[in-house]
Amino acid sequence: MSEVYHAQLIIAVLTVTGILSNSNARGEVSHGIAKNIAENVEFDSSFLNLADTGSLDLSRFANGAATLPGIYRTAVYVNGYLIGSEDVRFIARGDNPADKSVYPCLSDSIVKNIPFNYEKLPAKFLQHVGSGPMCLDLSQKIPAAQVNYDSGEQRLDIQIPQLYVLKTARGSVNPGLWDSGIPALVLGYTATGYSSESHGNAYKSFYAGMNAGLNIGAWHLRHNGSYNWIGNGTKKYNTINTYMQRDIPYLHGRLLMGQSNTLGQVFDTLPFSGFQLVSDERMLPESQRGYAPDIYGIARTAAQVTVRQSGQVIYETTVSPGEFLINDLYPTGYGGNLEVTVREADGSERTFLVPYASVAMLLRPGSSRYSITGGKLRSYNLLDEPALYQATYQRGFTNAITGYGGMQASQDYYAIQLGVALGTAVGALAFDATQARTHLGNSNNRDGRHNADNSLSGQSYQVSYSKTINETNTNLTLAAYRFSTGGYMDFMTAMNTRDVVAKGFAPNTIWRARNRFTITASQGLAEGWGQLYVSGSLQNYWNKDDSDKQFQISYSNQYKRLTYGLSANRSYSNYGSPQNNFLLSFSFPLGRNDQTHTPQMRLDLNHDGNGRYGQQATVSGTGGSQSQFSYSASAMHANQDNGSSGSLSGQYRNQINNMSATYSAGKSYHSISGGLNGSIIGHSGGVTFTPYTSETFALVEAKGATGASVSSYPGIHIDPWGYAAVPYLNPYQLNEVSIDPKGSAADVELDNTTQKVAPYSGAVVKLKYSARTGTPILVSAQYQDKPVPFGADVLDRDGNSVGSVGQGGQIYARVEDERGELRVKWGDNPDMQCRVGYRVMPQAKNAAQRQIQRFTSTCQNTRDSRNESTTLAERTDEALKITRD
């Protein structure tokens, strides 16, 4: 039992009996304004029905409910905002012997985290007596201040008049609270194996992706890569990027050195090797903050889906037949199309592009974003690595106007962009213009004469628009149009063109974009009529007759428990031929919605442009106390001699990783796949596994609390070594991490179950929870033929407070030793102290519940017991009458 519990026990009894009736009955220590409310309160101890009321000292409660002197781990709030968790010392006031109240001693570490306006503070505010550490009694320094301690929440609320503090934005978290974490090794992994046989042709592949990192202080080393193995084909490890980074809170930014990608907020995303200094608006308060896209598709069979950007494989997974959604890509920037390849179990493949573009770039007044990049372009298709220098800047001038621009430069290339974003009543609008010039290198004319001037110059103009119309339930997420003149080339087009010229080919080998239009919108129809979704892109070229086009339109609605939808997709293959897909789907539960693990039935009817029809029925659901099991079973039938087919898939999430498997079979083909994913964290205490992959983790240490569940993510428990990894922490913001003792041993008690932490991005922060084991006992103690005085402190052999005396001389405590004694103290005089012995009856170690053991015992005077030749604990068999529930 902690000291907090002792105070709570006394206060609760006083409150229930009606003795404690002021507004601070929850267990608050109050001073300043609050103190005036509770002054000079008198208590009638006769309500406690004690035989000797003179033995009860209630003076500590004369000015409101109070805690006991001591040190408590406390969350400190200033005007409602958390400034940190500190060990706060509560000290009894010594200027008046009759005043038993205590006050929190504000240390130097607490004071420096309070955003004081030092120009307005009283003279000699920080001056303290003596040469020791600071111990500030705030209510004495600023009489108008209010300091309240809630022992139940272990929370210290400091209310300071606004005159004395600096104004802060809502959601602000003091950078001094940001935690850079502990030294740690982190490995996030995904592994999938795939095998199929169609018409006697076998195909096998294996993919393993890894996101590895090493954290040392504020420095984070990262490596992202993947290994691809294809039977009788490619066997290669691809490095996506390797870099070192650290946050720079003063600049609200991050320094990166190595291989990474530009952000793509102004120019398109480019892979580079070098350095980058870039702002991170996540470091701003939530109230001052201003993308990887979702990928939709349809699979006819249990298919393998591969996502590439700039030729690099950045994601690969296996999906079940039917419509699929990929929404967990690692962000690689804000621009640059994604190439998605769907390989069906029968060996057929199709590829389509997903636009990857940013929305209008409005910022708050005074807010800004910046990026500075220097190094070389990374591309496996070029002969060399051209230099890349880029700088971008965005600035919010007013509520309605944001300016932005940037510069790119390399050998024989430059581009300058200027733009403005407007917030208007009819939507957010952005317009920018880019001037670029490219020198293609020396070449020869047809007559053989040298041509020294082989350059192209041009402009590109872009307008983008977004708007949400609540009145019509319209959400125009993005509509953008770009026109480029014949001589304009963006950076990547220019580098590819220079490369083909250097190889002796004509510049027109590389296509130059002319017009590009993209749109993503949703429209809610009248009540009961559902939702309409539209997306599409169109792009043509100066030196290519064909154009790139893709469109998608879908409709969805719900009638009672039936959800249904219709979607149509049109895309173009790499050879320009159109690919059309139509899907009609119905979904409904196979049981009551309010029941756990109710399976879902889905019926799909699909048709493509090749005249292929198909029908599919799928049953899916989850199982387990924490939904750790998931399953899916599908049956399909298609025309064109495809016949019937089916697939089975299952997934199991354990405490270590996620495991999945899929089997599919049809006419003349079958396929099987399996996968694993999760994360491994190496730290000073060992190795911890988790089934989740995340950028930022909290490592929870709770030795002895094996089995206790942690946070709100299913499947996270304290492992046998006392650790658990909590994923998905929000960087630079306060995250609450809690432990539920349920699942741990019955004899385990946690001193605290909730902590808050604000980690750096990519950090592994450590949160330590103290878990103590022992047997709960309830002792009815007598002293000189009377019950031990109510409210007396109970101490163990080391002098630690482990309980308080309740009514009738009852002592509740949790003890670790099988035999021992407790010291009861209700005053400094030796006659106001005694010792009570106990002996715990053995219980099964694996008992589901530790029963409270009850004793009736005599409390021996400590002065008399010092002359005894044997200890009280050695005479427990004679001194104790032991009863068990």
PDB file of N, CA, C and O in Angstrom, residues 687-712:
ATOM      1  N   VAL A 687      15.146  -8.283 -24.874  1.00  0.00           N
ATOM      2  CA  VAL A 687      14.472  -8.172 -26.164  1.00  0.00           C
ATOM      3  C   VAL A 687      12.969  -8.290 -25.938  1.00  0.00           C
ATOM      4  O   VAL A 687      12.513  -9.191 -25.231  1.00  0.00           O
ATOM      5  N   THR A 688      12.212  -7.380 -26.543  1.00  0.00           N
ATOM      6  CA  THR A 688      10.757  -7.370 -26.408  1.00  0.00           C
ATOM      7  C   THR A 688      10.113  -7.468 -27.778  1.00  0.00           C
ATOM      8  O   THR A 688      10.525  -6.774 -28.718  1.00  0.00           O
ATOM      9  N   PHE A 689       9.111  -8.330 -27.893  1.00  0.00           N
ATOM     10  CA  PHE A 689       8.414  -8.549 -29.160  1.00  0.00           C
ATOM     11  C   PHE A 689       7.021  -7.920 -29.095  1.00  0.00           C
ATOM     12  O   PHE A 689       6.402  -7.844 -28.032  1.00  0.00           O
ATOM     13  N   THR A 690       6.529  -7.506 -30.251  1.00  0.00           N
ATOM     14  CA  THR A 690       5.176  -6.976 -30.353  1.00  0.00           C
ATOM     15  C   THR A 690       4.622  -7.288 -31.733  1.00  0.00           C
ATOM     16  O   THR A 690       5.380  -7.293 -32.721  1.00  0.00           O
ATOM     17  N   PRO A 691       3.325  -7.573 -31.845  1.00  0.00           N
ATOM     18  CA  PRO A 691       2.749  -7.855 -33.158  1.00  0.00           C
ATOM     19  C   PRO A 691       2.482  -6.608 -33.982  1.00  0.00           C
ATOM     20  O   PRO A 691       2.008  -6.710 -35.119  1.00  0.00           O
ATOM     21  N   TYR A 692       2.766  -5.436 -33.439  1.00  0.00           N
ATOM     22  CA  TYR A 692       2.483  -4.193 -34.138  1.00  0.00           C
ATOM     23  C   TYR A 692       3.767  -3.585 -34.703  1.00  0.00           C
ATOM     24  O   TYR A 692       4.852  -3.741 -34.130  1.00  0.00           O
ATOM     25  N   THR A 693       3.645  -2.905 -35.831  1.00  0.00           N
ATOM     26  CA  THR A 693       4.758  -2.139 -36.398  1.00  0.00           C
ATOM     27  C   THR A 693       4.426  -0.665 -36.265  1.00  0.00           C
ATOM     28  O   THR A 693       3.317  -0.235 -36.570  1.00  0.00           O
ATOM     29  N   SER A 694       5.380   0.102 -35.802  1.00  0.00           N
ATOM     30  CA  SER A 694       5.126   1.504 -35.507  1.00  0.00           C
ATOM     31  C   SER A 694       6.421   2.284 -35.629  1.00  0.00           C
ATOM     32  O   SER A 694       7.519   1.711 -35.615  1.00  0.00           O
ATOM     33  N   GLU A 695       6.285   3.590 -35.736  1.00  0.00           N
ATOM     34  CA  GLU A 695       7.458   4.459 -35.774  1.00  0.00           C
ATOM     35  C   GLU A 695       7.939   4.789 -34.370  1.00  0.00           C
ATOM     36  O   GLU A 695       9.136   4.864 -34.111  1.00  0.00           O
ATOM     37  N   THR A 696       7.009   5.001 -33.440  1.00  0.00           N
ATOM     38  CA  THR A 696       7.328   5.452 -32.090  1.00  0.00           C
ATOM     39  C   THR A 696       6.710   4.499 -31.077  1.00  0.00           C
ATOM     40  O   THR A 696       5.519   4.188 -31.159  1.00  0.00           O
ATOM     41  N   PHE A 697       7.516   4.047 -30.105  1.00  0.00           N
ATOM     42  CA  PHE A 697       7.062   3.059 -29.123  1.00  0.00           C
ATOM     43  C   PHE A 697       7.249   3.584 -27.701  1.00  0.00           C
ATOM     44  O   PHE A 697       8.103   4.434 -27.438  1.00  0.00           O
ATOM     45  N   ALA A 698       6.447   3.020 -26.799  1.00  0.00           N
ATOM     46  CA  ALA A 698       6.705   3.141 -25.364  1.00  0.00           C
ATOM     47  C   ALA A 698       7.063   1.752 -24.846  1.00  0.00           C
ATOM     48  O   ALA A 698       6.344   0.788 -25.086  1.00  0.00           O
ATOM     49  N   LEU A 699       8.192   1.648 -24.174  1.00  0.00           N
ATOM     50  CA  LEU A 699       8.610   0.389 -23.559  1.00  0.00           C
ATOM     51  C   LEU A 699       8.202   0.437 -22.096  1.00  0.00           C
ATOM     52  O   LEU A 699       8.721   1.232 -21.315  1.00  0.00           O
ATOM     53  N   VAL A 700       7.248  -0.397 -21.732  1.00  0.00           N
ATOM     54  CA  VAL A 700       6.731  -0.437 -20.365  1.00  0.00           C
ATOM     55  C   VAL A 700       7.489  -1.489 -19.577  1.00  0.00           C
ATOM     56  O   VAL A 700       7.631  -2.632 -20.018  1.00  0.00           O
ATOM     57  N   GLU A 701       8.003  -1.091 -18.427  1.00  0.00           N
ATOM     58  CA  GLU A 701       8.667  -2.022 -17.518  1.00  0.00           C
ATOM     59  C   GLU A 701       7.841  -2.156 -16.253  1.00  0.00           C
ATOM     60  O   GLU A 701       7.585  -1.166 -15.562  1.00  0.00           O
ATOM     61  N   ALA A 702       7.377  -3.359 -15.984  1.00  0.00           N
ATOM     62  CA  ALA A 702       6.607  -3.630 -14.769  1.00  0.00           C
ATOM     63  C   ALA A 702       7.012  -5.011 -14.276  1.00  0.00           C
ATOM     64  O   ALA A 702       6.297  -5.994 -14.480  1.00  0.00           O
ATOM     65  N   LYS A 703       8.180  -5.087 -13.642  1.00  0.00           N
ATOM     66  CA  LYS A 703       8.696  -6.365 -13.176  1.00  0.00           C
ATOM     67  C   LYS A 703       7.747  -6.981 -12.148  1.00  0.00           C
ATOM     68  O   LYS A 703       7.313  -6.325 -11.209  1.00  0.00           O
ATOM     69  N   GLY A 704       7.423  -8.237 -12.359  1.00  0.00           N
ATOM     70  CA  GLY A 704       6.536  -8.946 -11.458  1.00  0.00           C
ATOM     71  C   GLY A 704       5.078  -8.932 -11.873  1.00  0.00           C
ATOM     72  O   GLY A 704       4.270  -9.676 -11.314  1.00  0.00           O
ATOM     73  N   ALA A 705       4.726  -8.092 -12.866  1.00  0.00           N
ATOM     74  CA  ALA A 705       3.317  -7.986 -13.279  1.00  0.00           C
ATOM     75  C   ALA A 705       3.061  -8.753 -14.569  1.00  0.00           C
ATOM     76  O   ALA A 705       2.270  -8.323 -15.407  1.00  0.00           O
ATOM     77  N   THR A 706       3.723  -9.882 -14.754  1.00  0.00           N
ATOM     78  CA  THR A 706       3.559 -10.682 -15.973  1.00  0.00           C
ATOM     79  C   THR A 706       2.092 -11.007 -16.223  1.00  0.00           C
ATOM     80  O   THR A 706       1.377 -11.449 -15.327  1.00  0.00           O
ATOM     81  N   GLY A 707       1.666 -10.761 -17.467  1.00  0.00           N
ATOM     82  CA  GLY A 707       0.292 -11.052 -17.844  1.00  0.00           C
ATOM     83  C   GLY A 707      -0.630  -9.862 -17.808  1.00  0.00           C
ATOM     84  O   GLY A 707      -1.722  -9.915 -18.384  1.00  0.00           O
ATOM     85  N   ALA A 708      -0.239  -8.778 -17.148  1.00  0.00           N
ATOM     86  CA  ALA A 708      -1.094  -7.594 -17.091  1.00  0.00           C
ATOM     87  C   ALA A 708      -1.219  -6.982 -18.482  1.00  0.00           C
ATOM     88  O   ALA A 708      -0.247  -6.914 -19.233  1.00  0.00           O
ATOM     89  N   SER A 709      -2.405  -6.549 -18.841  1.00  0.00           N
ATOM     90  CA  SER A 709      -2.614  -5.937 -20.150  1.00  0.00           C
ATOM     91  C   SER A 709      -2.206  -4.470 -20.102  1.00  0.00           C
ATOM     92  O   SER A 709      -2.336  -3.802 -19.074  1.00  0.00           O
ATOM     93  N   VAL A 710      -1.728  -3.975 -21.253  1.00  0.00           N
ATOM     94  CA  VAL A 710      -1.179  -2.626 -21.326  1.00  0.00           C
ATOM     95  C   VAL A 710      -1.896  -1.845 -22.406  1.00  0.00           C
ATOM     96  O   VAL A 710      -2.111  -2.342 -23.517  1.00  0.00           O
ATOM     97  N   SER A 711      -2.254  -0.617 -22.075  1.00  0.00           N
ATOM     98  CA  SER A 711      -2.839   0.326 -23.008  1.00  0.00           C
ATOM     99  C   SER A 711      -4.104  -0.248 -23.636  1.00  0.00           C
ATOM    100  O   SER A 711      -4.700  -1.193 -23.140  1.00  0.00           O
ATOM    101  N   SER A 712      -4.523   0.329 -24.774  1.00  0.00           N
ATOM    102  CA  SER A 712      -5.806  -0.052 -25.366  1.00  0.00           C
ATOM    103  C   SER A 712      -5.646  -0.928 -26.595  1.00  0.00           C
ATOM    104  O   SER A 712      -6.632  -1.182 -27.283  1.00  0.00           O
TER     105      SER A 712
END
